[in-house]
Short mmCIF file of C-alpha atoms in Angstrom, two decimals:
data_model
loop_
_atom_site.label_atom_id
_atom_site.label_comp_id
_atom_site.label_asym_id
_atom_site.label_seq_id
_atom_site.Cartn_x
_atom_site.Cartn_y
_atom_site.Cartn_z
CA ALA A 412 -61.91 -16.67 -39.36
CA VAL A 413 -64.47 -15.43 -41.83
CA THR A 414 -67.73 -14.20 -40.38
CA ARG A 415 -70.87 -13.37 -42.28
CA PRO A 416 -72.38 -9.91 -41.86
CA MET A 417 -75.59 -9.66 -39.87
CA THR A 418 -78.85 -9.50 -41.74
CA PRO A 419 -80.79 -6.23 -41.37
CA ALA A 420 -83.34 -8.08 -39.20
CA ALA A 421 -80.61 -9.47 -36.91
CA GLN A 422 -79.00 -6.04 -36.69
CA ALA A 423 -82.32 -4.40 -35.76
CA PHE A 424 -82.92 -7.12 -33.16
CA ALA A 425 -79.44 -6.62 -31.65
CA LEU A 426 -80.00 -2.87 -31.44
CA ARG A 427 -83.37 -3.36 -29.78
CA VAL A 428 -82.05 -5.90 -27.26
CA MET A 429 -78.97 -3.88 -26.35
CA SER A 430 -80.74 -0.53 -26.06
CA THR A 431 -83.76 -1.75 -24.07
CA ALA A 432 -83.71 -0.74 -20.41
CA SER A 433 -83.28 -3.74 -18.15
CA SER A 434 -81.77 -4.96 -14.93
CA ALA A 435 -78.24 -6.26 -15.11
CA PRO A 436 -77.38 -9.77 -13.95
CA ASP A 437 -76.17 -10.11 -10.35
CA GLY A 438 -73.02 -8.04 -9.98
CA GLY A 439 -73.32 -6.64 -13.50
CA GLY A 440 -75.04 -3.40 -12.55
CA SER A 441 -71.83 -1.93 -11.21
CA ASP A 442 -69.52 -3.29 -13.91
CA PRO A 443 -68.44 -0.39 -16.15
CA ASP A 444 -66.79 -2.72 -18.68
CA LEU A 445 -70.07 -4.59 -19.16
CA ALA A 446 -71.94 -1.30 -19.57
CA ALA A 447 -69.33 -0.08 -22.07
CA ALA A 448 -69.59 -3.31 -24.08
CA ARG A 449 -73.37 -2.96 -24.25
CA VAL A 450 -73.20 0.67 -25.38
CA TYR A 451 -70.47 -0.20 -27.90
CA VAL A 452 -72.75 -2.79 -29.54
CA VAL A 453 -75.39 -0.10 -30.04
CA LEU A 454 -72.77 2.33 -31.42
CA SER A 455 -71.18 -0.26 -33.71
CA HIS A 456 -74.57 -1.13 -35.19
CA GLY A 457 -75.04 2.44 -36.34
CA ASP A 458 -76.92 4.19 -33.54
CA PRO A 459 -74.62 6.84 -32.05
CA ILE A 460 -77.60 8.83 -30.73
CA GLY A 461 -78.91 5.75 -28.92
CA ALA A 462 -75.44 5.03 -27.56
CA ARG A 463 -75.10 8.61 -26.32
CA THR A 464 -78.53 8.44 -24.70
CA MET A 465 -77.55 5.24 -22.91
CA LEU A 466 -74.36 6.89 -21.67
CA GLU A 467 -76.31 9.83 -20.26
CA HIS A 468 -78.10 7.32 -18.01
CA THR A 469 -74.93 5.45 -17.04
CA PRO A 470 -73.14 6.56 -13.87
CA GLY A 471 -69.37 6.93 -13.67
CA VAL A 472 -68.55 7.58 -17.32
CA ARG A 473 -65.58 9.82 -16.47
CA ARG A 474 -64.27 7.32 -13.90
CA SER A 475 -64.12 4.47 -16.42
CA ALA A 476 -61.75 4.39 -19.36
CA ALA A 477 -64.00 1.90 -21.19
CA LEU A 478 -67.12 4.05 -20.78
CA SER A 479 -65.22 7.23 -21.61
CA GLN A 480 -63.82 5.66 -24.77
CA VAL A 481 -67.22 4.60 -26.08
CA ALA A 482 -68.61 8.03 -25.12
CA ALA A 483 -65.80 9.76 -27.02
CA GLU A 484 -66.41 7.50 -30.03
CA ALA A 485 -70.12 8.34 -29.99
CA ASP A 486 -69.36 12.07 -29.67
CA LEU A 487 -66.84 11.99 -32.53
CA THR A 488 -69.32 10.12 -34.71
CA LEU A 489 -71.96 12.74 -33.94
CA GLY A 490 -69.55 15.62 -34.67
CA ARG A 491 -69.39 16.62 -31.01
CA ASP A 492 -65.62 16.95 -30.97
CA ASP A 493 -65.56 19.40 -28.04
CA GLU A 494 -67.35 16.87 -25.84
CA ALA A 495 -65.03 14.05 -26.95
CA CYS A 496 -61.96 16.14 -26.17
CA SER A 497 -63.42 17.13 -22.82
CA LEU A 498 -63.90 13.47 -21.94
CA GLY A 499 -60.26 12.78 -22.67
CA ASP A 500 -59.09 15.79 -20.70
CA ASN A 501 -61.22 15.02 -17.64
CA LEU A 502 -60.80 11.26 -17.51
CA ALA A 503 -59.98 10.06 -14.00
CA ALA A 504 -58.30 6.76 -15.00
CA GLY A 505 -56.82 5.22 -18.13
CA LYS A 506 -55.48 8.40 -19.78
CA ASP A 507 -52.34 6.55 -20.84
CA SER A 508 -54.13 4.02 -23.03
CA ALA A 509 -53.42 4.08 -26.75
CA TYR A 510 -56.92 5.35 -27.51
CA PHE A 511 -56.71 8.37 -25.24
CA ARG A 512 -53.21 9.22 -26.42
CA ARG A 513 -54.53 9.22 -29.98
CA LEU A 514 -57.55 11.28 -28.96
CA ARG A 515 -55.20 13.79 -27.30
CA VAL A 516 -53.22 14.17 -30.54
CA TYR A 517 -56.44 14.78 -32.46
CA CYS A 518 -57.67 17.31 -29.90
CA LEU A 519 -54.38 19.22 -29.93
CA LEU A 520 -54.46 19.32 -33.73
CA ARG A 521 -58.08 20.43 -33.71
CA ALA A 522 -57.26 23.20 -31.23
CA GLY A 523 -54.60 24.54 -33.60
CA ASP A 524 -51.59 23.33 -31.61
CA LYS A 525 -49.83 21.58 -34.49
CA PRO A 526 -46.39 21.45 -32.78
CA GLY A 527 -47.98 19.99 -29.62
CA ALA A 528 -49.96 17.50 -31.69
CA GLN A 529 -46.80 16.47 -33.59
CA LEU A 530 -44.89 15.99 -30.34
CA ALA A 531 -47.72 13.97 -28.77
CA TYR A 532 -47.94 11.88 -31.95
CA ASP A 533 -44.19 11.25 -31.98
CA LEU A 534 -44.29 10.22 -28.30
CA THR A 535 -47.12 7.74 -28.84
CA PRO A 536 -45.44 4.43 -29.66
CA GLU A 537 -48.79 2.74 -30.27
CA GLN A 538 -49.40 4.87 -33.37
CA ALA A 539 -46.89 2.82 -35.35
CA LYS A 540 -48.93 -0.35 -34.77
CA ASP A 541 -52.01 0.86 -36.63
CA ASP A 542 -51.39 1.69 -40.27
CA VAL A 543 -54.81 3.28 -40.86
CA TYR A 544 -54.53 5.70 -37.92
CA LYS A 545 -50.88 6.38 -38.78
CA ARG A 546 -51.75 7.24 -42.40
CA LEU A 547 -54.63 9.56 -41.43
CA MET A 548 -52.83 11.34 -38.60
CA SER A 549 -49.64 11.75 -40.63
CA ALA A 550 -51.68 13.38 -43.39
CA ALA A 551 -53.45 15.64 -40.90
CA LEU A 552 -50.18 16.74 -39.33
CA SER A 553 -48.29 17.23 -42.59
CA GLY A 554 -51.14 18.59 -44.68
CA ALA A 555 -50.24 16.13 -47.47
CA GLN A 556 -53.50 14.41 -48.34
CA ALA A 557 -52.70 13.01 -51.78
CA GLY A 558 -53.80 9.40 -52.02
CA VAL A 559 -55.14 9.23 -48.47
CA GLN A 560 -58.23 7.05 -48.16
CA PRO A 561 -60.94 7.80 -45.57
CA SER A 562 -61.70 5.42 -42.72
CA LEU A 563 -65.03 4.81 -41.05
CA ARG A 564 -63.60 2.10 -38.80
CA ASN A 565 -64.15 4.12 -35.61
CA GLY A 566 -65.14 7.58 -34.44
CA LEU A 567 -61.61 8.94 -34.24
CA GLU A 568 -60.72 7.88 -37.78
CA TYR A 569 -64.08 9.18 -39.02
CA ALA A 570 -63.34 12.57 -37.39
CA LEU A 571 -59.85 12.61 -38.94
CA SER A 572 -61.27 11.72 -42.35
CA LYS A 573 -63.79 14.56 -42.07
CA ARG A 574 -61.08 16.98 -40.92
CA LEU A 575 -59.00 16.06 -43.95
CA GLY A 576 -62.01 16.64 -46.22
CA LEU A 577 -61.86 13.10 -47.59
CA ASP A 578 -64.78 11.73 -49.56
CA LEU A 579 -66.78 9.71 -47.04
#
C-alpha cells in the first residue's frame, strides 16, 4: 500500500501530541509496549532528544526489550554509542531478539573485537533477512566499503554508516 508522507504541520502536531505529558488510559500506565510505541513515534519523527527525555521519565526501561530498543535507537542516533551498548549488555529480558543480537555485533566491532563481532554476526541467522543491515555490517567487518550506500533507516544503521565514513 502506498502512503503519503505527513505534512510538516501534521508531523509537528504528532510530535506535540506524543511528547506531551499525560495520563495513560486505564491499564496503559504500566504497559511498556505502549510506552515504547509512543516514544518511537517521537523518535521516528526526528526528535531523538525528546525521545531520550521521555525515556528518562519512563520506569523499567532495562526490564523491557521494547523500551530498551527504542532507548538504544535514540542513543545511537544521538551518537551515544556507549549508552546504547550498555543498554544491550544490561537488558533483563529479550536479549535474544534480532535487534539486540545486531546491536551486540555492532558493540563488539566498536570495542575493537573484530573476531568476536564476526562470530556473533555469523551466528545471527536474522542478519540474512535484512539486506541493508547485511550490506553495512559486512562492509564494517571486512573493511571493504566500495559501493556501500549509507542508511538512515534506524539508529543502528545510521551508526554503522557513520562508522564506515559514508556520506550521510
